[in-house]
Coordinates of C-alpha atoms and ligand atoms in Angstrom, one line a residue:
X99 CA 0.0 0.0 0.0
X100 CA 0.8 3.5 -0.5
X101 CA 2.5 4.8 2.7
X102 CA 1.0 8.3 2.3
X103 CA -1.7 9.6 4.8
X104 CA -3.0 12.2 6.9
X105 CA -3.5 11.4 10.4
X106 CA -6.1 13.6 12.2
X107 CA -5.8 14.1 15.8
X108 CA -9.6 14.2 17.1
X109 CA -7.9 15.0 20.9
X110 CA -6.0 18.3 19.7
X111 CA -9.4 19.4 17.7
X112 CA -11.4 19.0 20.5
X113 CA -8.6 21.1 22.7
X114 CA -7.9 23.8 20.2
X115 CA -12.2 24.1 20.6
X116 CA -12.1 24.5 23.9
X117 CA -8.9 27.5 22.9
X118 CA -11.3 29.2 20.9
X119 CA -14.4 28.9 23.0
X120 CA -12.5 30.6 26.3
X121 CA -10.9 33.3 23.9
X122 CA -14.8 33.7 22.5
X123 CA -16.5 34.2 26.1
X124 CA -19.4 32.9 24.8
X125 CA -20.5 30.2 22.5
X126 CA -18.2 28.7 19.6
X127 CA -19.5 27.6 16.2
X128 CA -16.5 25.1 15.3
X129 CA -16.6 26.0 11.8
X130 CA -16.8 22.2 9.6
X131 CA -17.2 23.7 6.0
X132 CA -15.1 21.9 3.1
X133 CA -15.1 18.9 4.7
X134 CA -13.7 20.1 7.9
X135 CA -11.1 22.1 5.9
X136 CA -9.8 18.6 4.4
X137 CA -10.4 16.8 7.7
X138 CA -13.3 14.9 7.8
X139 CA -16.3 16.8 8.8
X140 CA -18.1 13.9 10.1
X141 CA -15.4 12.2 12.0
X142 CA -14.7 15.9 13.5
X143 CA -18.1 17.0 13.9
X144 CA -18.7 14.0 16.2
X145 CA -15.9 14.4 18.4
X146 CA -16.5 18.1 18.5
X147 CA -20.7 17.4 19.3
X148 CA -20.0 16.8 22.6
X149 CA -18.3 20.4 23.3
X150 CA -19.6 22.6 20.5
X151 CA -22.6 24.7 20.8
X152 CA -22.9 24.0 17.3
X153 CA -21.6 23.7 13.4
X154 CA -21.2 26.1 10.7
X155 CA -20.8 24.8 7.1
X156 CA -20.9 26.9 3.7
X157 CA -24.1 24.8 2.1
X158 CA -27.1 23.2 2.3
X159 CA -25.3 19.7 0.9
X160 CA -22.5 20.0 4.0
X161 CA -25.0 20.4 6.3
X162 CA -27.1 17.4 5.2
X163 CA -23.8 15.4 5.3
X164 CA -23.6 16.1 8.8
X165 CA -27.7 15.7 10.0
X166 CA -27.5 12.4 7.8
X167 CA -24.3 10.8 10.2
X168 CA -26.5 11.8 13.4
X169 CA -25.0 15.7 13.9
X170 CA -28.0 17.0 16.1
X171 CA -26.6 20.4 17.3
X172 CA -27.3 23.8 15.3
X173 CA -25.8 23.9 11.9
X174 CA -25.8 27.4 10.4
X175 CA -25.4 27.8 6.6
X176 CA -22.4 30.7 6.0
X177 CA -23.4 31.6 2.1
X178 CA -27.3 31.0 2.9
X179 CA -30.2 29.3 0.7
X180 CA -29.7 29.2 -3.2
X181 CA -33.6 28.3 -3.9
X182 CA -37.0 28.2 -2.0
X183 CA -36.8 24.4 -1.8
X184 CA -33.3 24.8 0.0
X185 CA -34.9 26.7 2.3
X186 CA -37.7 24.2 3.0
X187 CA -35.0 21.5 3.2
X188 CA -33.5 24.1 6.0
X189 CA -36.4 24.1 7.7
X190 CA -37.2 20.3 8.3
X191 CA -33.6 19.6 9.0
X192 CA -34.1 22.9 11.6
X193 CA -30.5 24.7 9.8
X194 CA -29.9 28.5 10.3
X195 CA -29.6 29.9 6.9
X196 CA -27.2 33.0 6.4
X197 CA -29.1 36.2 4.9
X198 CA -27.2 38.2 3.0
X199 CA -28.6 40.0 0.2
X200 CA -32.5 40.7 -0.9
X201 CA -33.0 37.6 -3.2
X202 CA -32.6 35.4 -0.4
X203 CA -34.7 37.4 2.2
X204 CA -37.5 37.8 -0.2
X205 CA -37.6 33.7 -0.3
X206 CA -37.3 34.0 3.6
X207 CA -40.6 36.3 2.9
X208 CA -42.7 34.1 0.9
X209 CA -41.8 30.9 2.2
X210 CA -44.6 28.2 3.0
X211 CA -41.8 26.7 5.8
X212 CA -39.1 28.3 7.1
X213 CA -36.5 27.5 9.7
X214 CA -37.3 29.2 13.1
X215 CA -34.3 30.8 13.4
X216 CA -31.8 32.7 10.9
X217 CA -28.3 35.1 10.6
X218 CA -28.8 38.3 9.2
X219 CA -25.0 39.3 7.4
X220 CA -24.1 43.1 7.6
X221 CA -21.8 44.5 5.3
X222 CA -18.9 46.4 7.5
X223 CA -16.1 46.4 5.1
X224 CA -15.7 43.6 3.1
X225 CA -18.2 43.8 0.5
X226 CA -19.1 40.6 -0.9
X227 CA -22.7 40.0 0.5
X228 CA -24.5 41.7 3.4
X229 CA -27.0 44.5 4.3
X230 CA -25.6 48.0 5.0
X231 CA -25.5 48.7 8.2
X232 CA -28.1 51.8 7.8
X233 CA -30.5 48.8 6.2
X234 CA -30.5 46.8 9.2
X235 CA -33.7 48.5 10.9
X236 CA -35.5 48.0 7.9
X237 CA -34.1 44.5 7.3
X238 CA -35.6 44.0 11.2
X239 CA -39.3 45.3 10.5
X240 CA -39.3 43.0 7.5
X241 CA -38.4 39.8 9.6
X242 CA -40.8 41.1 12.3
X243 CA -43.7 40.2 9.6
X244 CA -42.2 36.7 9.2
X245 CA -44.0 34.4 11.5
X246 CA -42.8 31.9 13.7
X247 CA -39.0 33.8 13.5
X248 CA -37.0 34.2 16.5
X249 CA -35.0 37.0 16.4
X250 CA -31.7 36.8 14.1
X251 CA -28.2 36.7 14.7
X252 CA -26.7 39.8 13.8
X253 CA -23.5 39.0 11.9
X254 CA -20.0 40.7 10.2
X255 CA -17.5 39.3 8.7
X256 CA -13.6 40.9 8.6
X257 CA -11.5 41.5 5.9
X258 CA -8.4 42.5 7.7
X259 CA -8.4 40.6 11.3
X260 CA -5.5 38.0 10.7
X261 CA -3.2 41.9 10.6
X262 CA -3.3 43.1 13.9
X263 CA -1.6 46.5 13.3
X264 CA -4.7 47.3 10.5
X265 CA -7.5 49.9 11.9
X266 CA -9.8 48.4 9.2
X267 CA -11.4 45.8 12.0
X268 CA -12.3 48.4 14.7
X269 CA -14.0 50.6 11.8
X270 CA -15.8 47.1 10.8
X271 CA -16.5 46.7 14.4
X272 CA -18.0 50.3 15.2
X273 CA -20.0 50.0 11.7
X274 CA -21.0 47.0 12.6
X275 CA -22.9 47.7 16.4
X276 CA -23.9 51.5 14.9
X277 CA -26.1 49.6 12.1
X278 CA -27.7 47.2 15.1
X279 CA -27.6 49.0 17.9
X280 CA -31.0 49.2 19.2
X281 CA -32.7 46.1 17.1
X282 CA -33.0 42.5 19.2
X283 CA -31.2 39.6 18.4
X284 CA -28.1 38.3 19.4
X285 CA -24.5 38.8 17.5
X286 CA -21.7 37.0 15.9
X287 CA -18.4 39.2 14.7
X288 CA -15.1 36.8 15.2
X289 CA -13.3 34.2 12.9
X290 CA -10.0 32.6 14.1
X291 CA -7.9 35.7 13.8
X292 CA -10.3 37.6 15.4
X293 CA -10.4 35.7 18.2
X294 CA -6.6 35.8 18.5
X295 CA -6.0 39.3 17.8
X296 CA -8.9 41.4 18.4
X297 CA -10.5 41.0 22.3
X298 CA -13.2 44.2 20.9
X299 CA -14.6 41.2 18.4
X300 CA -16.5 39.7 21.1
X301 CA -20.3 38.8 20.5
X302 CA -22.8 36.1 21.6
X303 CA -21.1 34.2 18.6
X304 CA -17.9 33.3 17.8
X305 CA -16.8 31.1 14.6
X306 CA -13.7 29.7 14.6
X307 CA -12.6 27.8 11.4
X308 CA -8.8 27.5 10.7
X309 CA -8.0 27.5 14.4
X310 CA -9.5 24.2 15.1
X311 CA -7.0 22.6 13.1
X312 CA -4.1 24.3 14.3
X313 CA -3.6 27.0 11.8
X314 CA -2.5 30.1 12.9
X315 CA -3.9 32.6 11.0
X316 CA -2.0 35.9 12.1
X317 CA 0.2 37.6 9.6
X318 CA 2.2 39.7 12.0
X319 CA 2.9 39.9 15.1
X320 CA 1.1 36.8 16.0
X321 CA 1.5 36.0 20.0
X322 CA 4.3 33.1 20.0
X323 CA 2.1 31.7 23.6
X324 CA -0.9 31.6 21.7
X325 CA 0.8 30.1 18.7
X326 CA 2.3 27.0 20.9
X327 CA -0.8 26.7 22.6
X328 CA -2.8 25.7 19.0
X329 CA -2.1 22.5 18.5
X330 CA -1.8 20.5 14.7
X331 CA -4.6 18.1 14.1
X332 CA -3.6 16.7 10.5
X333 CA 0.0 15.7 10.2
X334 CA 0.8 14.8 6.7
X335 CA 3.3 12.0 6.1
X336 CA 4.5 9.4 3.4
X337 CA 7.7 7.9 3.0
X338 CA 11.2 7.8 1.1
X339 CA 11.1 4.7 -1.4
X340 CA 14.1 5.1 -2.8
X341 CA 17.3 6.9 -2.5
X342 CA 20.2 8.2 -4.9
X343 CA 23.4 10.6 -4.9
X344 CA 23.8 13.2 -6.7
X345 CA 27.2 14.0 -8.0
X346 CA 28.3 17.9 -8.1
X347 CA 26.6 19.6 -10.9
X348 CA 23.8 16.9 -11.7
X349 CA 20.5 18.3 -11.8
X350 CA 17.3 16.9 -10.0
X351 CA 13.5 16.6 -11.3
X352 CA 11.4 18.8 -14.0
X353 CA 13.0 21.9 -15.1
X354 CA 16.3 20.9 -13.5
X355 CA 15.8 24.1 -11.3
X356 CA 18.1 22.3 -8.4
X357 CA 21.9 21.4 -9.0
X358 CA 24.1 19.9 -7.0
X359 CA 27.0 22.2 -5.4
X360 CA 28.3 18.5 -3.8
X361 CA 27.7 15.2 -3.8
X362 CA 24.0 14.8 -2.4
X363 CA 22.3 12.1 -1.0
X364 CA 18.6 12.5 -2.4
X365 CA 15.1 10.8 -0.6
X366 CA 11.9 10.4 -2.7
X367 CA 9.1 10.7 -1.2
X368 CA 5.6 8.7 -2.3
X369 CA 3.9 11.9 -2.3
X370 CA 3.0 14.9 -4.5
X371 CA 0.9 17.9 -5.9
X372 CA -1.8 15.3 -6.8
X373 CA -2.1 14.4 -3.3
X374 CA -2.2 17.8 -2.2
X375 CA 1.3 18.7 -1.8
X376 CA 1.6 22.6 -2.9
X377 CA 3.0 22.5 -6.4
X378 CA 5.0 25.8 -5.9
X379 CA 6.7 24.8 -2.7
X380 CA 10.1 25.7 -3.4
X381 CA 13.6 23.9 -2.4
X382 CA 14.3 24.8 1.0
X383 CA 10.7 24.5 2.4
X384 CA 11.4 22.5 5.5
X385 CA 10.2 18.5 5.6
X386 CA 10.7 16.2 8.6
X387 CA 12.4 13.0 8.0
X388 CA 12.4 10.6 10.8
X389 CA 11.2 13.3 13.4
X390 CA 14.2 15.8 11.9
X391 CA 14.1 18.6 9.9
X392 CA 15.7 19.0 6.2
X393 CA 14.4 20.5 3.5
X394 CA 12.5 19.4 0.4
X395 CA 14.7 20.1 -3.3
X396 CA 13.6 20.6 -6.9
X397 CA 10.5 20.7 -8.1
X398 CA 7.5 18.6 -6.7
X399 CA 6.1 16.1 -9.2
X400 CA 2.6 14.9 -9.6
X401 CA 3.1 11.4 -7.9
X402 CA 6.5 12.5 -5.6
X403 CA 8.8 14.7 -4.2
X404 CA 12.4 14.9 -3.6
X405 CA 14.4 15.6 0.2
X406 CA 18.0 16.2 1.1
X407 CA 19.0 13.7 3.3
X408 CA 22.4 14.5 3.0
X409 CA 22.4 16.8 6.4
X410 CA 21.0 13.2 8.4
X411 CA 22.2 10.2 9.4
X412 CA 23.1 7.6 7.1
X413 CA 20.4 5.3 8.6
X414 CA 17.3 7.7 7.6
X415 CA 17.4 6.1 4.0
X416 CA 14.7 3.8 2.9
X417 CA 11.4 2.9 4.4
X418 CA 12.1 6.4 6.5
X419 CA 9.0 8.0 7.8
X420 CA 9.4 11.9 6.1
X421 CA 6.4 14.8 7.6
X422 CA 5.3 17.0 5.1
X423 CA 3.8 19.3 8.1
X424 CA 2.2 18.3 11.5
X425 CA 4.0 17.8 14.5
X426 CA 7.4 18.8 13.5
X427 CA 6.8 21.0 10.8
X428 CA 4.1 23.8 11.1
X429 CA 1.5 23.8 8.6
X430 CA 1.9 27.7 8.3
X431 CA 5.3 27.5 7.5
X432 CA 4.9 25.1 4.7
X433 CA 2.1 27.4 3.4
X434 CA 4.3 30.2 3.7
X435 CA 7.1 28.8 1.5
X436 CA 4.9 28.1 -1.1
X437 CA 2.9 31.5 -1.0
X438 CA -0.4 30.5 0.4
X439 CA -2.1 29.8 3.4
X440 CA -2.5 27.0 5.3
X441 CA -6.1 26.9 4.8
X442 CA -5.7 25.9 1.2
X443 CA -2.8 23.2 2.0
X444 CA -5.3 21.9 4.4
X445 CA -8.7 21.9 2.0
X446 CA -6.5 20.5 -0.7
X447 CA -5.4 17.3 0.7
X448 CA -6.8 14.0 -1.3
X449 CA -5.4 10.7 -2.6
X450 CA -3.8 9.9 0.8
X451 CA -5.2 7.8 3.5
X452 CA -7.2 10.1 6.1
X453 CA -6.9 8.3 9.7
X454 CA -9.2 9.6 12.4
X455 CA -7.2 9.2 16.4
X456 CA -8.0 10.0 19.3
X457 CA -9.5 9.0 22.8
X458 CA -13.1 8.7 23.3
X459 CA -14.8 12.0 24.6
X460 CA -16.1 11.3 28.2
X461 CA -17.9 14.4 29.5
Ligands
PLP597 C1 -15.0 30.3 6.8 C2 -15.7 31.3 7.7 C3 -15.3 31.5 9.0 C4 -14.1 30.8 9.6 O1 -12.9 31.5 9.3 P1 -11.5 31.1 9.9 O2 -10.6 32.2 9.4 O3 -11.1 29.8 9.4 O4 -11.7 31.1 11.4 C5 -16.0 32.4 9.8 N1 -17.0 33.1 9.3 C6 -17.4 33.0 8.0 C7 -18.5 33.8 7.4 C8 -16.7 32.1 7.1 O5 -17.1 32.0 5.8

């Protein structure tokens, strides 16, 4: 068998939850969408049910995913309803649909069933989707001719959070409570980086996503306590099936882009941008190989990659364990390398076995 997989830590979810709840001070959506951002959103929704006060996910279909294995807690839609017969699917399954734009509260309006509760999105910055904060008032007398509606949860969203020196989030957060100030309802402002950067963020609400599974989300200045106290949930590993040397001035892999200054001993590594692997991780982004760091070298290939071992023992050859990121190597700082965010690294991880660990949850 292919010795690539991703091994998900259920017990390091569940505590990076229970992070995110005490830096929310309220209650915690533990945001599941794209499968848990590559996790398993049913394998982590179930160890999470115990804890959460509930799920977010991006669709109707997630959500359905998760109600079909058993999820009973609240499940709120991010992007909404895209049809009246979503939103009578919402209903029986009793989700909390997103509003963010007329279309889908005029459906909200002429529904024959709706759910009993919904979010109402505000606009504070970021304009994609959301009411102005002016229109909230009249946003709130429309609802109040809805029947059977509780009243919504006021939500924002931030464009600039994960940058803690930008003045953009305390703009989206004054916009934000001077649009709702005097309606009812109850309110949800933070993401991850909210929640580690920005204390004035609080609400009834919060919805942490990346920072379940470890991901730090902070550009700058991102506190090195709170950093250490995240801890990884999918470590990404395969192994080196095969080893070579390189002699000086040999090239290695497509485009020959690496050369060899001296003789170097080269791992290859079952594992590549098929699997997930960022395509555009340069040589030098840091790889584990038997629980110590090297770096990978030329260009990643569809099927495998390529390692210096030459910095290692002689021993870490063949049949060698190597981490792509996890435990030894943060997922962050393969994302950075290779100019994205860990978010995507995460999302994008298929072809590999996905293992689910970790001890029952006893309350
Ligand atoms: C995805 C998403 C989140 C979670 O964001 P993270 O940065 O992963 O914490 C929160 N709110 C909304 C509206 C989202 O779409």
């Amino acid at each position: 068998m292919r010795p690539s997989c991703a091994t998900i830590d259920l017990d390091a979810l569940r505590a990076n939850y229970l992070l995110a709840k005490r830096l929310a001070g309220g209650r915690a959506l533990a945001v599941v969408k794209a499968d848990a951002y590559g996790h398993g959103a049913i394998a982590c929704a179930k160890a999470l049910e115990p804890l959460a006060d509930g799920f977010a996910v991006a669709f109707l279909e997630e959500a359905v995913t998760l109600r079909t294995a058993g999820i009973t807690r609240p499940i709120v839609l991010l992007e909404g309803v895209f049809d009246p017969a979503e939103l009578e699917t919402a209903a029986e399954l009793d989700l909390w649909p997103v509003v963010h734009h007329e279309t889908q509260l005029r459906m909200l309006e002429l529904a024959p069933r709706r759910p009993r509760r919904i979010w109402v999105k505000i606009n504070t910055g970021m304009n994609r989707v959301g009411f102005a904060p002016h229109e909230a008032p009249a946003v709130w007398r429309r609802l109040q001719a809805v029947p059977n509606l509780d009243p919504p949860v006021w939500m924002t969203h931030f464009a600039c959070a994960d940058d803690p020196t930008s003045s953009m989030t305390l703009e989206q957060i004054r916009r934000f409570h001077g649009g709702i100030a005097t309606l009812p309802g109850e309110t949800s402002l933070a993401n991850s980086a909210a929640l580690l950067a920005w204390p004035q963020a609080r609400g009834d609400w919060a919805r942490p996503g990346i920072l379940l599974y470890g991901g730090n989300p902070l550009v700058v200045g991102a506190d090195p306590d709170m950093a250490n106290a995240l801890r990884p949930v999918m470590t990404l590993t395969s192994k080196i099936f095969a080893t070579r040397w390189l002699a000086p001035g040999e090239t290695l892999g497509y485009g020959a882009t690496f050369v060899a200054e001296r003789p170097t001993r080269v791992g290859l590594v079952a594992i590549g941008y098929a699997d997930g692997y960022p395509r555009h991780a340069p040589t030098g982004t840091p790889v584990a190989v038997g629980g110590r760091r090297t770096r990978l070298i030329g260009r990643v290939s569809m099927d495998m990659l390529t390692v210096d071992l030459s910095p290692l023992p002689e021993d870490l050859g063949q049949g060698a364990i190597v981490e792509l990121w996890g435990e030894h190597i943060p997922v962050d700082e393969v994302a950075r390398a290779a100019g994205t965010i860990s978010y995507e690294l995460l999302c994008h991880v298929k072809r590999v076995h996905r293992i689910h660990r970790g001890t029952e949850f006893t309350p």
